[in-house]
Amino acid sequence: MSIGSKNSEGRVTDPITLTLSAIEQRLDQLLPNPSEREKVSLAMREGTLTPGKRIRPLLLLLTAQDLGYQSSQQGLLDFACAIEIVHAASLIMDDMPCMDNALVRRSQPTVHRKFGEAVALLAVVALVSKAFQIISQAEGISDSAKNLAVAELSHAIGVQGLVEGQYQDLSEGENPRSPEAIALTNHYKTSTLFCAALQMAAIAVGASEATRDQLRHCSFNLGQAFQLLDDLSDDSLLTGKDPHQDLGKSTWVNVFGARKSEKQLRDHLGYVSLHFSQACQHSRQTQQFVEQWFAQKLAAVG
Amino acid sequence: MSIGSKNSEGRVTDPITLTLSAIEQRLDQLLPNPSEREKVSLAMREGTLTPGKRIRPLLLLLTAQDLGYQSSQQGLLDFACAIEIVHAASLIMDDMPCMDNALVRRSQPTVHRKFGEAVALLAVVALVSKAFQIISQAEGISDSAKNLAVAELSHAIGVQGLVEGQYQDLSEGENPRSPEAIALTNHYKTSTLFCAALQMAAIAVGASEATRDQLRHCSFNLGQAFQLLDDLSDDSLLTGKDPHQDLGKSTWVNVFGARKSEKQLRDHLGYVSLHFSQACQHSRQTQQFVEQWFAQKLAAVG
């Protein structure tokens, strides 16, 4: 499953690259197409379309395929884009001056630096709202599945999700914290949106409660692994973000050091693989993708 | 339909007061019940539960009754509360330092003054998200109606609704504007959420497209009338907001004077009554309530 492989005519054929390209195209279609004067829409596009990893929508699509999804690809792609749009909104929000006051994101000036704070704030609200609209209008997916997806995504955003994670990070990040407290913040900051992505895949497929439970365990561990990778990369210039944002923060890496953190990350990845293999018993492309993706990133951090 | 009338045992019996009381109780139940440390949840409650007019949820409930709604009252009440929660979020957002930088709202210090900017911003995002969750989980309402309601509410919030209204007000409010441009901003700022409220009533009832169209005309005129009343009240100490927020702004009242603005307001109210009477041909409590409500408010401004 190497990314970017080409056929004899030089055309990209590997499924991951094709899926990523479909996500980019659909995000572009779903967002408003503004004139130069429509700053909020421009900020929404800038915050979302600047190249990113697209790991959340990709995992949603791969998981749904592993679970046997065969209905409208367009509706499922819209679910995936809704997840990415909420992720983009959360990045604009976290970067704001009253939050992390970040200068650079995805190797670009942050949205509030480019458009001003008021427009950035309006873009956050418009993006969150847009994500729910996209779900409610996804073609080829039942009304009941769309309602369940709205409930899952809302849960992942609110005071039991991204909002709580950002609040804990802001209010407690500079105090000494127990490993459990750090893991809980990481759960809210990162695992909850992975959870919404995988649950939305399961909802679209009509998966059993047992499968959904396995995917919840997957998400928890995936979020922890992802946040540990992010902390391990904090002094790297390759992240496209302000370096050393975590200086003085009680992250796992700052408290226990890089080596123990990498061990912890690999333990979480083990559980991710275990739970993916139990949730998706016939097809393992998601598990293989996650393993390969982390292996590449860890080699780069190494 | 006088508000606050009592029976022989001294208990309030008029339907408007009872409905307002049901809205307050349900808002209280739907919002998280936090400890003192959970600042975001406290800010969500403060921004929503501080006494307000509750005109949007009330109109949703009255309109649905006028249209013959007879299913679960709880589900419809939840739709109404979702509208009020989005309204509360929009007030917190508009008051932020990077927006109108307001000090007082509903006779209380604004949410960002009480909880800080970061918590206020997180509360805005959590409230918007909560509103969609409430709709998706409303009991006794069909999945298809809930999806339509999510789409309506999202439309009312985004770049064709509240977000655009606030942006236009911020970016163009201090420049000379044509009456049409002022009306357009007022449409985005105010009519769009009234529109979502009345459309959600119509959706819950399964009203015809012709009825929904009449209610759209109602909402447009209601929003204009409401914004004109707000502008006429700007120098009053009775609003519970910072007085004279509109000084230097190109509002209808500042451009054309109070007398012409009141005439304009009454013209819009005439259209509101006309369209309500065409949408709801058997029961007119909404129309009567709106007429009486504006008569009282205009007497107080006069």
XYZ file of N, CA, C and O in Angstrom, chain A residues 32 37 39-41 44 93 96 98-99 117-119 121-122 124-126 128-130 132-133 135-137 142-144 146-147 150-151 153-155 157-159 163 166-167 170 172, chain B residues 32 37 39-41 44 93 96 98-99 117-119 121-122 124-126 128-130 132-133 135-137 142-144 146-147 150-151 153-155 157-159 163 166-167 170 172:
352
model
N -18.006 27.353 0.489
C -18.467 28.425 -0.400
C -17.341 28.917 -1.301
O -16.170 28.849 -0.949
N -14.131 39.919 -1.556
C -14.680 40.707 -0.442
C -15.260 39.829 0.672
O -15.463 40.304 1.774
N -14.721 37.835 3.228
C -13.576 37.416 4.040
C -13.855 36.157 4.864
O -12.954 35.330 5.051
N -15.068 36.024 5.392
C -15.330 34.853 6.239
C -15.240 33.571 5.410
O -14.618 32.583 5.829
N -15.825 33.613 4.215
C -15.752 32.422 3.357
C -14.315 32.159 2.930
O -13.887 30.989 2.856
N -12.676 30.505 5.813
C -13.121 29.099 5.931
C -12.343 28.220 4.962
O -11.915 27.109 5.304
N -9.538 27.794 15.959
C -9.911 28.199 17.327
C -8.724 28.096 18.279
O -8.419 29.036 19.014
N -6.114 30.906 18.121
C -6.516 32.303 18.376
C -5.672 32.948 19.490
O -5.170 32.258 20.379
N -6.450 34.484 22.171
C -6.877 34.196 23.556
C -6.660 32.726 23.919
O -6.869 32.344 25.068
N -6.229 31.903 22.944
C -5.934 30.474 23.209
C -4.414 30.279 23.166
O -3.721 30.804 23.999
N -8.941 38.682 14.009
C -9.594 37.815 14.996
C -11.085 37.649 14.746
O -11.628 36.561 14.900
N -11.765 38.757 14.395
C -13.226 38.693 14.240
C -13.588 37.714 13.119
O -14.449 36.849 13.297
N -12.898 37.842 11.992
C -13.201 36.955 10.863
C -12.850 35.502 11.211
O -13.593 34.574 10.869
N -12.933 34.097 14.156
C -13.981 33.591 15.055
C -15.259 33.265 14.276
O -15.877 32.206 14.476
N -15.639 34.149 13.370
C -16.833 33.890 12.552
C -16.630 32.645 11.673
O -17.562 31.850 11.478
N -14.815 30.022 12.409
C -14.938 28.837 13.271
C -16.411 28.442 13.403
O -16.784 27.279 13.193
N -17.247 29.425 13.726
C -18.676 29.142 13.930
C -19.313 28.671 12.621
O -20.104 27.711 12.604
N -18.964 29.320 11.526
C -19.542 28.946 10.232
C -19.093 27.538 9.821
O -19.882 26.769 9.253
N -18.158 24.978 11.853
C -18.826 23.977 12.706
C -20.251 23.765 12.217
O -20.727 22.635 12.047
N -20.924 24.863 11.949
C -22.302 24.792 11.490
C -22.398 24.105 10.120
O -23.275 23.277 9.872
N -21.460 24.428 9.245
C -21.416 23.820 7.904
C -21.277 22.297 7.992
O -21.885 21.564 7.200
N -22.399 20.258 10.176
C -23.692 19.619 10.468
C -24.620 19.681 9.254
O -25.359 18.736 8.981
N -24.556 20.775 8.525
C -25.373 20.878 7.307
C -24.977 19.787 6.314
O -25.840 19.141 5.704
N -23.636 16.876 6.873
C -24.144 15.564 7.301
C -25.628 15.448 6.993
O -26.094 14.439 6.444
N -26.386 16.490 7.323
C -27.855 16.408 7.176
C -28.259 16.273 5.717
O -29.366 15.834 5.424
N -27.378 16.652 4.805
C -27.723 16.611 3.384
C -26.944 15.553 2.610
O -26.985 15.530 1.375
N -29.209 7.026 5.091
C -30.563 7.121 5.657
C -30.676 8.277 6.640
O -29.683 8.695 7.253
N -31.907 8.779 6.797
C -32.148 9.866 7.754
C -31.744 9.450 9.156
O -31.199 10.253 9.925
N -32.014 8.198 9.483
C -31.695 7.749 10.832
C -30.179 7.741 11.045
O -29.676 8.178 12.091
N -28.021 9.636 9.500
C -27.556 11.030 9.541
C -27.797 11.656 10.920
O -26.947 12.373 11.440
N -28.941 11.335 11.531
C -29.206 11.851 12.881
C -28.219 11.316 13.905
O -27.755 12.044 14.776
N -24.987 13.170 13.409
C -25.032 14.526 13.992
C -24.784 14.443 15.499
O -23.994 15.214 16.061
N -25.444 13.483 16.155
C -25.278 13.340 17.610
C -23.831 12.985 17.962
O -23.253 13.543 18.902
N -21.052 13.610 16.215
C -20.131 14.725 15.946
C -20.303 15.811 16.998
O -19.317 16.386 17.483
N -21.541 16.084 17.366
C -21.782 17.107 18.380
C -21.116 16.720 19.699
O -20.478 17.557 20.359
N -21.247 15.453 20.061
C -20.612 14.962 21.290
C -19.095 15.178 21.235
O -18.483 15.566 22.228
N -17.460 17.462 19.719
C -17.050 18.871 19.712
C -17.178 19.500 21.090
O -16.318 20.269 21.509
N -18.255 19.171 21.811
C -18.673 19.940 22.981
C -17.856 19.710 24.235
O -16.660 19.389 24.181
N -18.516 19.880 25.386
C -17.819 19.824 26.676
C -17.423 18.405 27.074
O -16.855 18.197 28.136
N -13.816 20.884 22.888
C -13.901 22.085 23.733
C -13.290 21.810 25.101
O -12.513 22.621 25.624
N -9.391 21.483 24.857
C -8.716 22.773 24.739
C -8.763 23.518 26.072
O -7.785 24.147 26.478
N -9.900 23.420 26.769
C -10.008 24.099 28.071
C -9.011 23.521 29.067
O -8.313 24.262 29.760
N -5.482 24.602 28.220
C -5.249 26.007 28.566
C -5.126 26.212 30.061
O -4.248 26.946 30.530
N -4.806 23.885 32.612
C -4.002 23.018 33.475
C -2.678 22.598 32.863
O -1.870 21.959 33.525
N -25.551 21.330 30.403
C -24.822 20.552 31.409
C -24.952 21.188 32.795
O -25.120 22.394 32.915
N -15.793 24.196 38.959
C -14.545 24.197 38.190
C -14.777 24.133 36.686
O -13.878 24.432 35.911
N -15.719 25.669 33.940
C -16.014 27.048 33.542
C -16.784 27.138 32.222
O -17.619 28.019 32.045
N -16.454 26.266 31.268
C -17.124 26.373 29.961
C -18.615 26.071 30.116
O -19.468 26.793 29.587
N -18.925 25.025 30.886
C -20.337 24.690 31.102
C -21.041 25.802 31.875
O -22.203 26.136 31.596
N -21.756 28.492 29.445
C -22.887 28.110 28.569
C -24.213 28.389 29.276
O -25.159 28.899 28.677
N -20.960 35.651 21.183
C -19.994 35.915 20.106
C -19.977 37.406 19.738
O -18.904 38.011 19.657
N -18.017 39.753 22.067
C -16.580 39.519 22.305
C -15.754 40.780 21.998
O -16.139 41.609 21.176
N -13.180 41.269 20.189
C -12.825 41.484 18.781
C -14.059 41.810 17.929
O -13.917 42.109 16.735
N -15.253 41.752 18.528
C -16.490 42.086 17.808
C -17.000 43.437 18.323
O -16.356 44.444 18.115
N -11.999 35.575 27.718
C -12.262 35.394 26.286
C -12.213 33.940 25.849
O -13.028 33.490 25.043
N -11.215 33.196 26.363
C -11.040 31.813 25.898
C -12.266 30.983 26.251
O -12.804 30.252 25.405
N -12.735 31.111 27.491
C -13.900 30.332 27.915
C -15.141 30.771 27.131
O -15.964 29.933 26.723
N -15.269 31.940 24.088
C -15.175 31.381 22.733
C -15.504 29.885 22.738
O -16.254 29.391 21.880
N -14.976 29.162 23.717
C -15.277 27.728 23.818
C -16.773 27.510 24.074
O -17.377 26.569 23.528
N -19.225 29.411 23.038
C -19.935 29.653 21.772
C -19.941 28.375 20.930
O -20.992 27.923 20.453
N -18.768 27.785 20.773
C -18.655 26.577 19.935
C -19.446 25.426 20.552
O -20.158 24.690 19.852
N -19.356 25.280 21.876
C -20.083 24.183 22.545
C -21.592 24.385 22.442
O -22.337 23.416 22.268
N -23.304 26.060 20.034
C -23.747 25.810 18.650
C -23.840 24.306 18.407
O -24.820 23.790 17.866
N -22.810 23.610 18.846
C -22.769 22.170 18.663
C -23.898 21.483 19.442
O -24.557 20.555 18.950
N -24.138 21.943 20.661
C -25.200 21.391 21.516
C -26.568 21.526 20.833
O -27.401 20.609 20.921
N -27.349 21.409 17.738
C -27.548 20.360 16.727
C -27.770 19.004 17.389
O -28.557 18.189 16.912
N -27.069 18.766 18.477
C -27.273 17.511 19.204
C -28.716 17.411 19.706
O -29.359 16.364 19.588
N -31.405 18.802 18.509
C -32.321 18.508 17.396
C -32.236 17.029 17.026
O -33.258 16.358 16.857
N -31.020 16.519 16.915
C -30.849 15.133 16.438
C -31.445 14.126 17.411
O -31.714 12.990 17.026
N -31.632 14.544 18.664
C -32.143 13.604 19.676
C -33.552 13.949 20.142
O -34.038 13.373 21.130
N -39.835 12.810 13.575
C -39.257 11.843 12.628
C -37.816 12.182 12.281
O -37.404 13.345 12.336
N -37.067 11.156 11.908
C -35.674 11.375 11.497
C -35.598 12.342 10.323
O -34.692 13.183 10.247
N -36.544 12.211 9.425
C -36.488 13.078 8.245
C -36.716 14.535 8.642
O -36.018 15.448 8.172
N -36.048 15.839 11.556
C -34.870 16.302 12.301
C -33.738 16.693 11.347
O -33.054 17.704 11.556
N -33.541 15.917 10.287
C -32.513 16.275 9.303
C -32.808 17.601 8.612
O -31.907 18.411 8.383
N -31.966 20.329 11.055
C -30.513 20.571 11.147
C -30.064 21.451 9.970
O -29.313 22.418 10.141
N -30.549 21.123 8.769
C -30.153 21.895 7.582
C -30.643 23.343 7.693
O -29.900 24.285 7.378
N -31.305 25.099 10.454
C -30.594 25.832 11.498
C -29.176 26.161 11.053
O -28.685 27.280 11.280
N -28.529 25.208 10.404
C -27.171 25.454 9.914
C -27.154 26.615 8.927
O -26.282 27.492 8.990
N -28.136 26.627 8.025
C -28.237 27.716 7.049
C -28.370 29.064 7.769
O -27.761 30.060 7.363
N -27.222 29.935 10.620
C -26.041 30.336 11.394
C -24.913 30.830 10.493
O -24.236 31.802 10.813
N -24.710 30.163 9.361
C -23.488 30.312 8.572
C -23.382 31.582 7.747
O -23.929 32.628 8.104
N -22.660 31.490 6.646
C -22.363 32.680 5.831
C -23.574 33.167 5.046
O -23.472 34.136 4.298
N -23.664 34.663 10.915
C -22.240 34.968 10.709
C -22.083 36.111 9.699
O -21.318 37.054 9.917
N -23.288 39.509 11.249
C -22.306 40.093 12.160
C -21.108 40.639 11.374
O -20.583 41.712 11.690
N -20.695 39.928 10.335
C -19.572 40.408 9.524
C -19.917 41.723 8.831
O -19.121 42.670 8.834
N -19.987 44.560 11.328
C -18.632 44.942 11.751
C -17.893 45.710 10.664
O -17.221 46.698 10.931
N -19.088 47.047 7.677
C -19.708 48.122 6.903
C -20.584 49.040 7.730
O -21.079 50.048 7.218
